[in-house]
Amino acid sequence: MLRFAPSPTGDMHIGNLRVALFNYIVSQQKKEDLIVRIEDTDKERNIEGKDQEILDILGLFDIKYSQVIHQSQNFRFHSAMALQLVHEKKAFACFCSPEWLEKKREEAKEAKKPYRYDDACAELPHELVIDNMNPFTIRIKRPTENITIKDYIKGEVTFKPEDVDSFIIMRQDKTPTYNFACAVDDMLSDISIVIRGEDHMSNTPKQDHIRTSLNYDKKIEYAHLPIILNDDGKKMSKRDDASSVKWLLEEGYLPSAIANYLILIGNKTPKEIFTLQEAIEWFDLSAISKSPARFDINMLKHINKKHLKNLDAKELSRYVGFADAEIGELARIYLEEAGTTKELKSKIAPIFAKKEIPEEFAESAKIMAETIKNAPYFEEYDDFKNYIMKESGLKGKNFFKPLRYLLTGAGHGPDVAEIYKYLKNYIGAIIK
Ligand code: GLU
């Protein structure tokens, strides 16, 4: 079983989507199920409706899953297992106050040493624990041996017991910490491989230690994906619009192109343009580069254009708000100068809108519009052109510029002869 474990705390980041895609691909390759686990344990940061938004995005990207779990549904298991650990003396109640711990943290900082919990409460006599009315957290005892993690991208990584430390698994308010909930849930769902962002690498030995302490002997494999950098070489953050999947979709990037791009970067792929289904055939998790991937919106646009070109005419026409093949073919011509569906719409919509004609051509456009309205249907552009020219008496710039404005709503663009092929049946709707 694999899992995608997003937190419902904001717009889905492209880094998360990349994680979801890789989990989906590997689940298909291994013929194992993929579940979605909404990590909603941090009540203050949860945003209402974000869980559904995440599922909708997965749907748009064709990422199929067998089940959705909300982590908060598992609270009773988290508490029961924390108690089991206390009972087995693998965890202990810690009465150190947050202020006291903060003081210790400051002292460590001043001494330029990494902060470690001093195990002050690790061996408290039973009576002191039982009769103590102060609030407490539960900490798991630090491991006694090194922990080695097998990671498809980073290789084998070994952590020392002091790097794991005796850390908190249950907060004072009796809710589990992220590491505890995550480790227990991965165990309960029988996860075989965890694919996630490398910002979680330092959590991994802690989660492994929790499961070992709970006597779970299955070793989960890992793949920690390097971060995605922006143009300035910094981590893509919320400030970068393109980091939001929703933003990219609104800008007119196709899900298939975004997926293609996110699988392509920092990877060795047999080709540049491919579908998610194709990627399942050759994707190799261990081929992902160890170094960060760099996000390049121009490259994404280039890929988007290729995916748009691959759509059949009717589909393409739907993306620009129509439903017929001719408009799709017309849109295809405009793909020379547009790279997103939003840009395409901005080229197609003016064709059918009321035309803004520059002063200079206003008069000739008026004459021409009347002539066109009264003209018969012409199959060929040359016949149409010759007829209008003759009837209107316009020529040269005063013919071609107003014609372009009247037919396309723009002063520049593709060859009018070329687009006439797809517009000839719509002349009545275009010249109003
Ligand atoms: N909820 C975490 C996140 O969104 C992911 C945790 C995990 O995959 O283990 O970053």
XYZ file of C-alpha atoms and ligand atoms in Angstrom:
442
model
C 0.000 0.000 0.000
C 1.162 3.527 -0.791
C -0.184 6.767 0.537
C -0.395 10.423 -0.340
C -0.659 12.413 2.876
C -1.469 16.071 2.272
C -2.261 18.571 5.009
C -5.467 20.547 4.334
C -3.751 23.786 5.263
C -3.467 25.688 1.982
C -3.531 25.583 -1.798
C -1.916 22.467 -3.190
C 1.749 23.163 -3.948
C 3.357 21.729 -7.091
C 5.791 19.889 -4.795
C 2.825 18.058 -3.250
C 1.366 17.295 -6.620
C 4.702 15.846 -7.709
C 4.638 13.652 -4.602
C 1.081 12.549 -5.442
C 2.021 11.744 -9.047
C 5.048 9.684 -8.042
C 3.026 7.791 -5.441
C 0.373 7.053 -8.034
C 2.886 5.887 -10.647
C 4.699 3.614 -8.199
C 1.420 2.217 -6.850
C 0.468 1.286 -10.422
C 3.882 -0.234 -11.102
C 3.801 -2.282 -7.913
C 0.122 -3.102 -8.401
C -0.590 -1.896 -4.885
C -3.363 0.425 -3.738
C -2.846 4.110 -3.125
C -4.710 5.767 -0.280
C -5.105 9.455 0.468
C -4.564 10.390 4.094
C -5.662 13.897 4.937
C -3.347 14.981 7.763
C -5.781 17.127 9.691
C -4.339 16.843 13.184
C -3.255 20.483 13.391
C -6.713 21.970 14.007
C -5.520 25.584 14.020
C -3.961 25.346 10.568
C -6.685 23.291 8.862
C -8.701 25.227 6.309
C -12.279 24.174 5.748
C -12.853 22.716 2.287
C -9.170 22.235 1.397
C -9.460 18.453 1.711
C -12.138 18.390 -0.995
C -10.095 20.767 -3.133
C -7.128 18.373 -2.917
C -9.304 15.414 -3.944
C -10.734 17.426 -6.841
C -7.216 18.214 -8.052
C -6.232 14.537 -7.833
C -9.327 13.775 -9.941
C -8.332 16.328 -12.573
C -4.904 14.746 -12.816
C -6.325 11.233 -13.103
C -4.631 10.127 -9.918
C -6.733 7.216 -8.720
C -6.888 6.088 -5.107
C -8.762 3.377 -3.281
C -9.660 5.191 -0.053
C -9.579 8.529 1.753
C -8.732 8.609 5.458
C -8.768 11.630 7.730
C -5.942 11.238 10.212
C -8.105 12.578 13.049
C -10.268 9.433 12.672
C -7.338 7.478 14.096
C -6.921 9.468 17.341
C -8.098 6.583 19.516
C -5.409 4.321 18.035
C -2.776 6.976 18.600
C -3.746 7.321 22.295
C -3.947 3.579 22.807
C -0.512 3.026 21.328
C 1.036 5.863 23.301
C -0.336 4.241 26.474
C 1.056 0.896 25.391
C 4.503 2.469 25.035
C 4.253 4.058 28.488
C 3.149 0.751 29.922
C 6.149 -0.983 28.395
C 8.413 1.807 29.709
C 9.395 2.767 26.175
C 7.755 6.136 26.674
C 7.273 8.315 29.724
C 5.246 11.231 31.032
C 7.214 14.469 30.896
C 6.187 17.241 33.289
C 8.752 19.801 32.103
C 6.901 23.037 31.393
C 7.145 24.705 27.987
C 8.925 27.669 29.684
C 11.495 25.371 31.245
C 12.138 23.625 27.952
C 12.479 26.973 26.203
C 15.099 28.027 28.769
C 17.054 24.841 28.101
C 16.799 25.456 24.389
C 18.185 28.993 24.822
C 21.066 27.690 26.929
C 21.971 25.180 24.235
C 21.861 27.919 21.647
C 24.199 30.113 23.681
C 26.583 27.219 24.168
C 26.359 26.652 20.391
C 25.266 23.078 20.946
C 22.293 21.358 19.344
C 19.434 21.169 21.828
C 18.676 17.725 23.213
C 16.107 16.858 25.851
C 17.983 15.990 29.062
C 15.751 13.017 29.949
C 14.900 14.711 33.255
C 11.553 12.900 33.463
C 12.656 9.628 31.866
C 13.088 7.714 35.104
C 10.759 9.488 37.556
C 9.640 7.270 40.435
C 6.157 5.828 39.908
C 4.632 7.793 42.848
C 5.792 11.076 41.367
C 4.073 10.267 38.124
C 0.833 8.885 39.536
C 0.214 11.668 42.077
C 1.361 14.469 39.827
C -1.479 16.815 38.886
C 0.597 18.939 36.509
C 0.001 18.800 32.789
C 2.305 16.451 30.960
C 3.365 15.357 27.514
C 4.394 11.838 26.562
C 7.883 11.334 25.205
C 9.262 8.245 23.593
C 12.665 7.158 24.898
C 15.524 7.766 22.497
C 16.797 4.734 20.583
C 19.870 2.955 21.834
C 21.287 2.190 18.409
C 21.818 3.939 15.106
C 18.888 3.918 12.698
C 19.533 3.317 9.011
C 16.951 4.304 6.421
C 16.917 2.916 2.888
C 15.995 5.707 0.524
C 15.563 5.259 -3.237
C 16.941 8.706 -3.942
C 19.357 9.457 -1.085
C 20.710 5.919 -0.674
C 21.254 4.581 2.860
C 21.166 7.276 5.514
C 22.190 6.589 9.113
C 21.032 8.616 12.119
C 22.531 8.573 15.611
C 20.343 8.071 18.710
C 20.990 11.669 19.822
C 19.640 12.940 16.486
C 16.402 11.152 17.260
C 16.322 12.219 20.920
C 13.542 11.482 23.449
C 10.846 13.371 21.614
C 7.215 14.188 22.283
C 4.606 11.824 20.862
C 1.515 13.127 22.694
C 0.938 16.785 23.527
C -0.420 18.125 26.800
C -3.876 18.311 25.228
C -3.706 14.543 24.543
C -3.416 14.926 20.795
C -0.678 13.050 18.936
C 2.233 14.919 17.392
C 2.689 14.748 13.643
C 5.484 12.170 13.841
C 3.508 9.860 16.082
C 0.269 10.028 14.113
C 2.126 9.574 10.847
C 4.233 6.622 12.043
C 1.233 4.827 13.547
C -0.953 5.428 10.525
C 1.682 4.182 8.096
C 1.849 1.050 10.219
C -1.935 0.634 10.436
C -2.266 1.014 6.666
C 0.546 -1.441 5.986
C 2.454 1.079 3.873
C 5.328 -0.448 1.895
C 6.989 2.671 0.546
C 6.700 6.299 1.585
C 7.317 8.871 -1.136
C 7.389 12.443 0.137
C 9.303 15.715 0.163
C 12.849 15.795 1.511
C 11.813 18.323 4.176
C 10.541 15.245 6.038
C 13.903 13.453 6.020
C 14.719 14.360 9.625
C 11.339 12.952 10.727
C 12.001 9.578 9.173
C 14.252 8.044 11.871
C 11.756 9.233 14.496
C 8.897 7.524 12.713
C 10.964 4.401 12.221
C 11.859 4.417 15.937
C 8.180 4.740 16.927
C 7.234 1.691 14.891
C 10.181 -0.353 16.151
C 9.156 0.528 19.714
C 5.658 -0.687 18.902
C 7.264 -4.000 17.840
C 6.398 -3.471 14.182
C 9.128 -5.241 12.278
C 8.201 -4.452 8.693
C 10.760 -2.013 7.286
C 9.145 0.724 5.272
C 11.150 1.950 2.294
C 11.477 5.635 1.526
C 11.971 8.073 -1.304
C 12.524 11.682 -0.288
C 12.122 13.999 -3.255
C 14.431 16.997 -3.582
C 12.766 20.389 -3.365
C 11.757 22.465 -6.392
C 13.610 25.761 -6.841
C 12.295 28.938 -8.439
C 14.081 31.161 -10.974
C 16.203 32.768 -8.256
C 17.420 29.382 -7.088
C 15.293 29.615 -3.923
C 12.736 27.085 -2.718
C 9.399 27.603 -4.523
C 7.214 29.162 -1.878
C 3.665 30.478 -1.640
C 4.988 33.803 -2.911
C 5.722 32.186 -6.272
C 2.345 32.086 -8.039
C 3.446 29.128 -10.119
C 3.904 27.051 -6.949
C 0.110 26.754 -6.674
C -1.519 24.034 -8.750
C -4.766 26.006 -8.726
C -3.003 29.036 -10.182
C -1.416 26.999 -12.975
C -4.790 25.493 -13.865
C -6.419 28.918 -13.871
C -3.648 30.211 -16.122
C -4.561 27.564 -18.659
C -1.971 24.835 -18.224
C -3.435 21.402 -18.905
C -3.266 18.800 -16.130
C -1.565 16.410 -18.577
C 1.142 19.011 -19.312
C 1.705 19.909 -15.653
C 2.029 16.195 -14.844
C 4.416 15.690 -17.775
C 6.554 18.599 -16.581
C 6.648 17.515 -12.925
C 7.716 13.998 -13.926
C 10.319 15.376 -16.342
C 12.229 17.761 -14.081
C 15.133 16.350 -12.112
C 14.640 13.017 -13.865
C 15.948 10.961 -16.765
C 13.060 10.205 -19.085
C 13.144 8.437 -22.461
C 11.279 11.337 -24.088
C 10.189 14.869 -23.430
C 6.452 14.687 -24.111
C 4.454 11.876 -22.556
C 1.270 11.015 -20.700
C 0.958 9.826 -17.139
C -0.044 6.374 -18.410
C 3.123 6.189 -20.532
C 5.269 7.234 -17.589
C 3.972 4.246 -15.615
C 5.727 2.017 -18.163
C 9.229 3.370 -17.672
C 9.311 5.554 -14.553
C 12.191 4.673 -12.222
C 12.119 6.202 -8.750
C 15.843 5.624 -8.241
C 16.646 7.682 -11.362
C 15.390 10.883 -9.723
C 18.233 13.324 -9.237
C 19.516 13.970 -5.721
C 19.837 17.666 -6.415
C 16.913 20.102 -6.425
C 14.830 20.466 -9.565
C 14.457 23.932 -11.074
C 11.053 25.199 -12.103
C 11.010 26.934 -15.477
C 7.639 28.287 -16.548
C 8.789 28.690 -20.171
C 9.604 25.028 -20.336
C 6.196 24.222 -18.856
C 4.595 26.449 -21.486
C 6.504 24.671 -24.242
C 5.233 21.322 -22.951
C 1.719 22.712 -22.581
C 1.748 23.799 -26.200
C 2.721 20.297 -27.278
C -0.094 18.782 -25.225
C -2.561 21.298 -26.642
C -1.406 20.397 -30.155
C -1.999 16.729 -29.408
C -5.645 17.302 -28.501
C -8.194 16.556 -31.191
C -9.933 19.595 -32.638
C -13.149 19.165 -30.704
C -11.360 18.827 -27.357
C -9.210 21.830 -28.123
C -12.297 23.837 -28.984
C -13.839 22.973 -25.588
C -10.844 24.506 -23.852
C -11.553 27.808 -25.554
C -15.253 27.717 -24.732
C -16.723 26.185 -27.915
C -17.708 22.709 -28.916
C -16.938 22.250 -32.559
C -14.029 20.995 -34.557
C -13.659 24.059 -36.800
C -13.017 26.364 -33.874
C -10.600 23.725 -32.608
C -8.682 23.875 -35.902
C -8.725 27.642 -35.706
C -7.354 27.495 -32.154
C -4.648 25.157 -33.398
C -3.414 27.879 -35.768
C -3.263 30.305 -32.865
C -1.089 27.852 -30.928
C 1.818 29.369 -32.829
C 1.458 32.436 -30.650
C -0.356 31.121 -27.558
C 0.924 28.591 -25.032
C -1.979 28.254 -22.599
C -5.741 27.888 -22.901
C -6.083 31.310 -21.297
C -3.881 32.858 -23.984
C -5.776 30.942 -26.658
C -9.104 32.230 -25.351
C -7.735 35.753 -25.479
C -7.105 35.204 -29.214
C -10.378 33.443 -30.075
C -12.840 35.489 -27.990
C -12.206 38.821 -29.859
C -13.122 37.099 -33.141
C -16.702 36.791 -31.940
C -16.798 39.989 -29.873
C -17.799 43.495 -30.917
C -14.775 44.858 -32.794
C -12.716 47.838 -31.679
C -11.422 49.384 -34.907
C -8.648 52.006 -34.789
C -9.764 55.455 -35.925
C -7.597 55.267 -39.019
C -9.572 52.312 -40.444
C -12.971 53.099 -38.953
C -14.504 54.384 -42.152
C -13.250 51.626 -44.434
C -14.226 48.997 -41.857
C -17.770 50.326 -41.857
C -18.013 50.068 -45.646
C -16.409 46.638 -45.608
C -18.720 45.308 -42.874
C -21.760 46.267 -44.908
C -20.306 44.634 -48.006
C -19.546 41.424 -46.141
C -23.022 41.288 -44.631
C -24.539 41.433 -48.095
C -22.064 39.053 -49.677
C -22.959 35.485 -50.639
C -21.152 32.505 -49.125
C -17.707 31.784 -50.549
C -15.951 28.485 -50.088
C -12.543 29.874 -51.114
C -10.798 32.809 -49.502
C -9.623 34.214 -52.860
C -13.171 34.388 -54.183
C -14.350 36.027 -50.964
C -11.479 38.531 -51.054
C -11.955 39.422 -54.724
C -15.686 39.909 -54.270
C -15.336 42.183 -51.206
C -12.542 44.156 -52.828
C -14.558 44.752 -55.951
C -17.820 45.570 -54.175
C -16.315 47.830 -51.493
C -13.828 49.566 -53.766
C -11.254 49.335 -50.945
C -7.678 48.332 -51.635
C -4.180 47.956 -50.207
C -3.828 48.768 -46.510
C -7.384 50.073 -46.431
C -8.571 46.671 -47.466
C -6.327 44.257 -45.599
C -6.157 46.001 -42.216
C -9.935 46.472 -41.755
C -10.477 42.923 -42.990
C -8.133 41.581 -40.343
C -9.761 43.698 -37.640
C -13.250 42.662 -38.681
C -12.470 38.958 -38.889
C -10.125 38.556 -35.922
C -10.547 41.582 -33.666
C -6.770 42.152 -33.786
C -4.277 44.133 -35.853
C -1.817 41.251 -36.192
C -2.010 37.502 -36.240
C -2.020 34.443 -38.468
C -2.538 34.623 -42.209
C -6.167 35.631 -42.907
C -6.309 33.234 -45.876
C -5.410 30.412 -43.499
C -7.992 31.252 -40.831
C -10.760 31.935 -43.393
C -10.953 28.164 -43.907
C -12.326 27.786 -40.396
C -14.240 31.046 -40.174
C -16.192 30.937 -43.413
C -19.181 29.249 -41.777
C -19.308 31.814 -39.006
C -19.137 35.058 -40.975
C -22.638 35.992 -39.830
C -21.688 35.611 -36.161
C -18.397 37.461 -36.613
C -19.557 40.535 -38.562
C -22.529 41.824 -36.614
N 1.359 16.056 5.636
C 2.722 16.179 5.205
C 2.845 17.300 4.218
O 1.860 17.714 3.628
C 3.223 14.954 4.526
C 3.628 13.932 5.467
C 4.132 12.650 4.873
O 4.035 12.442 3.644
O 4.599 11.846 5.634
O 3.943 17.783 4.037
